[in-house]
């Protein structure tokens, strides 16, 4: 069985992430989406919230599992015996950082862990979690970027929801 790990912060998951998840799930027998619990960053959503959003979004995808991890990605890969990492590439601006990370991970894993890149669907090429958060902060329309339940959580987080 060929498995892969798609790691990220997913703060929050967007349609761009979901597009990569669906496409990677078509290529691999099993895809583990791994939410990074990074103590150095202060994400808007807790790990549990980010995991739950991803679980809701992928509930119909039978070969997709959602987990969280801390520490080094390659240690997590080794512990799961999964040696392929999937990352999404939006624009050239992503390239340099992603290339560096993938080479570093290959080196650290003694050439065991390889990274494959899926280029973004054009309609999501401008989409990032940070821009979604900025729009949410000013109560903008998020319907093209994230599912309704994510938009709802963002509105609550920024105090734009009367139902809170
Ligand atoms: P990280 O902090 O690890 O970069 P992100 O949650 O921002 O985590 O992104 C996780 C992965 O998803 C990265 O490989 C990123 O390039 C990719 N990604 C983010 N947004 C998009 C998008 N709109 N289209 C395709 N890939 C994306």
mmCIF file with all atom_site columns, C-alpha atoms and ligand atoms in Angstrom, residues 6-11 14 16-17 20 41 87-90 94 98 120 124 127 129, ligand 1:
data_model
loop_
_atom_site.group_PDB
_atom_site.id
_atom_site.type_symbol
_atom_site.label_atom_id
_atom_site.label_alt_id
_atom_site.label_comp_id
_atom_site.label_asym_id
_atom_site.label_entity_id
_atom_site.label_seq_id
_atom_site.pdbx_PDB_ins_code
_atom_site.Cartn_x
_atom_site.Cartn_y
_atom_site.Cartn_z
_atom_site.occupancy
_atom_site.B_iso_or_equiv
_atom_site.pdbx_formal_charge
_atom_site.auth_seq_id
_atom_site.auth_comp_id
_atom_site.auth_asym_id
_atom_site.auth_atom_id
_atom_site.pdbx_PDB_model_num
ATOM   1  C CA  . UNK A 1 6   ? 0.453  15.962 3.720  1.00 0.00 ? 6   UNK A CA  1
ATOM   2  C CA  . UNK A 1 7   ? 1.751  18.171 6.546  1.00 0.00 ? 7   UNK A CA  1
ATOM   3  C CA  . UNK A 1 8   ? 0.860  21.774 7.238  1.00 0.00 ? 8   UNK A CA  1
ATOM   4  C CA  . UNK A 1 9   ? -0.382 24.335 9.694  1.00 0.00 ? 9   UNK A CA  1
ATOM   5  C CA  . UNK A 1 10  ? -3.884 24.509 8.185  1.00 0.00 ? 10  UNK A CA  1
ATOM   6  C CA  . UNK A 1 11  ? -4.807 27.622 10.194 1.00 0.00 ? 11  UNK A CA  1
ATOM   7  C CA  . UNK A 1 14  ? -8.930 26.517 2.770  1.00 0.00 ? 14  UNK A CA  1
ATOM   8  C CA  . UNK A 1 16  ? -6.692 25.300 -1.751 1.00 0.00 ? 16  UNK A CA  1
ATOM   9  C CA  . UNK A 1 17  ? -5.665 22.727 0.859  1.00 0.00 ? 17  UNK A CA  1
ATOM   10 C CA  . UNK A 1 20  ? -4.463 19.206 -2.801 1.00 0.00 ? 20  UNK A CA  1
ATOM   11 C CA  . UNK A 1 41  ? 3.649  29.803 16.365 1.00 0.00 ? 41  UNK A CA  1
ATOM   12 C CA  . UNK A 1 87  ? 3.241  19.654 -0.453 1.00 0.00 ? 87  UNK A CA  1
ATOM   13 C CA  . UNK A 1 88  ? 1.321  22.178 -2.522 1.00 0.00 ? 88  UNK A CA  1
ATOM   14 C CA  . UNK A 1 89  ? 3.054  24.755 -4.684 1.00 0.00 ? 89  UNK A CA  1
ATOM   15 C CA  . UNK A 1 90  ? 1.228  27.951 -5.486 1.00 0.00 ? 90  UNK A CA  1
ATOM   16 C CA  . UNK A 1 94  ? 6.654  29.063 -2.505 1.00 0.00 ? 94  UNK A CA  1
ATOM   17 C CA  . UNK A 1 98  ? 9.719  24.304 -0.259 1.00 0.00 ? 98  UNK A CA  1
ATOM   18 C CA  . UNK A 1 120 ? -2.203 24.348 -7.188 1.00 0.00 ? 120 UNK A CA  1
ATOM   19 C CA  . UNK A 1 124 ? -6.753 28.677 -5.816 1.00 0.00 ? 124 UNK A CA  1
ATOM   20 C CA  . UNK A 1 127 ? -5.384 31.631 -1.759 1.00 0.00 ? 127 UNK A CA  1
ATOM   21 C CA  . UNK A 1 129 ? -4.749 30.903 5.207  1.00 0.00 ? 129 UNK A CA  1
HETATM 22 P P1  . LIG B 2 .   ? 2.784  25.591 6.269  1.00 0.00 ? 1   LIG B P1  1
HETATM 23 O O1  . LIG B 2 .   ? 2.785  26.551 7.423  1.00 0.00 ? 1   LIG B O1  1
HETATM 24 O O2  . LIG B 2 .   ? 3.375  24.267 6.565  1.00 0.00 ? 1   LIG B O2  1
HETATM 25 O O3  . LIG B 2 .   ? 3.266  26.159 4.958  1.00 0.00 ? 1   LIG B O3  1
HETATM 26 P P2  . LIG B 2 .   ? 0.081  25.762 5.297  1.00 0.00 ? 1   LIG B P2  1
HETATM 27 O O4  . LIG B 2 .   ? -1.115 25.298 6.039  1.00 0.00 ? 1   LIG B O4  1
HETATM 28 O O5  . LIG B 2 .   ? 0.169  27.205 5.005  1.00 0.00 ? 1   LIG B O5  1
HETATM 29 O O6  . LIG B 2 .   ? 1.268  25.193 6.124  1.00 0.00 ? 1   LIG B O6  1
HETATM 30 O O7  . LIG B 2 .   ? 0.197  24.976 3.919  1.00 0.00 ? 1   LIG B O7  1
HETATM 31 C C1  . LIG B 2 .   ? 0.304  23.589 3.866  1.00 0.00 ? 1   LIG B C1  1
HETATM 32 C C2  . LIG B 2 .   ? 0.627  23.183 2.448  1.00 0.00 ? 1   LIG B C2  1
HETATM 33 O O8  . LIG B 2 .   ? -0.466 23.523 1.597  1.00 0.00 ? 1   LIG B O8  1
HETATM 34 C C3  . LIG B 2 .   ? 1.837  23.866 1.837  1.00 0.00 ? 1   LIG B C3  1
HETATM 35 O O9  . LIG B 2 .   ? 2.493  22.926 1.011  1.00 0.00 ? 1   LIG B O9  1
HETATM 36 C C4  . LIG B 2 .   ? 1.255  24.977 1.014  1.00 0.00 ? 1   LIG B C4  1
HETATM 37 O O10 . LIG B 2 .   ? 2.097  25.329 -0.075 1.00 0.00 ? 1   LIG B O10 1
HETATM 38 C C5  . LIG B 2 .   ? -0.010 24.304 0.523  1.00 0.00 ? 1   LIG B C5  1
HETATM 39 N N1  . LIG B 2 .   ? -1.047 25.288 0.183  1.00 0.00 ? 1   LIG B N1  1
HETATM 40 C C6  . LIG B 2 .   ? -1.506 26.307 0.914  1.00 0.00 ? 1   LIG B C6  1
HETATM 41 N N2  . LIG B 2 .   ? -2.443 27.016 0.245  1.00 0.00 ? 1   LIG B N2  1
HETATM 42 C C7  . LIG B 2 .   ? -2.582 26.413 -0.961 1.00 0.00 ? 1   LIG B C7  1
HETATM 43 C C8  . LIG B 2 .   ? -3.370 26.661 -2.133 1.00 0.00 ? 1   LIG B C8  1
HETATM 44 N N3  . LIG B 2 .   ? -4.187 27.706 -2.193 1.00 0.00 ? 1   LIG B N3  1
HETATM 45 N N4  . LIG B 2 .   ? -3.214 25.814 -3.181 1.00 0.00 ? 1   LIG B N4  1
HETATM 46 C C9  . LIG B 2 .   ? -2.375 24.783 -3.101 1.00 0.00 ? 1   LIG B C9  1
HETATM 47 N N5  . LIG B 2 .   ? -1.579 24.505 -2.066 1.00 0.00 ? 1   LIG B N5  1
HETATM 48 C C10 . LIG B 2 .   ? -1.684 25.294 -0.997 1.00 0.00 ? 1   LIG B C10 1
#
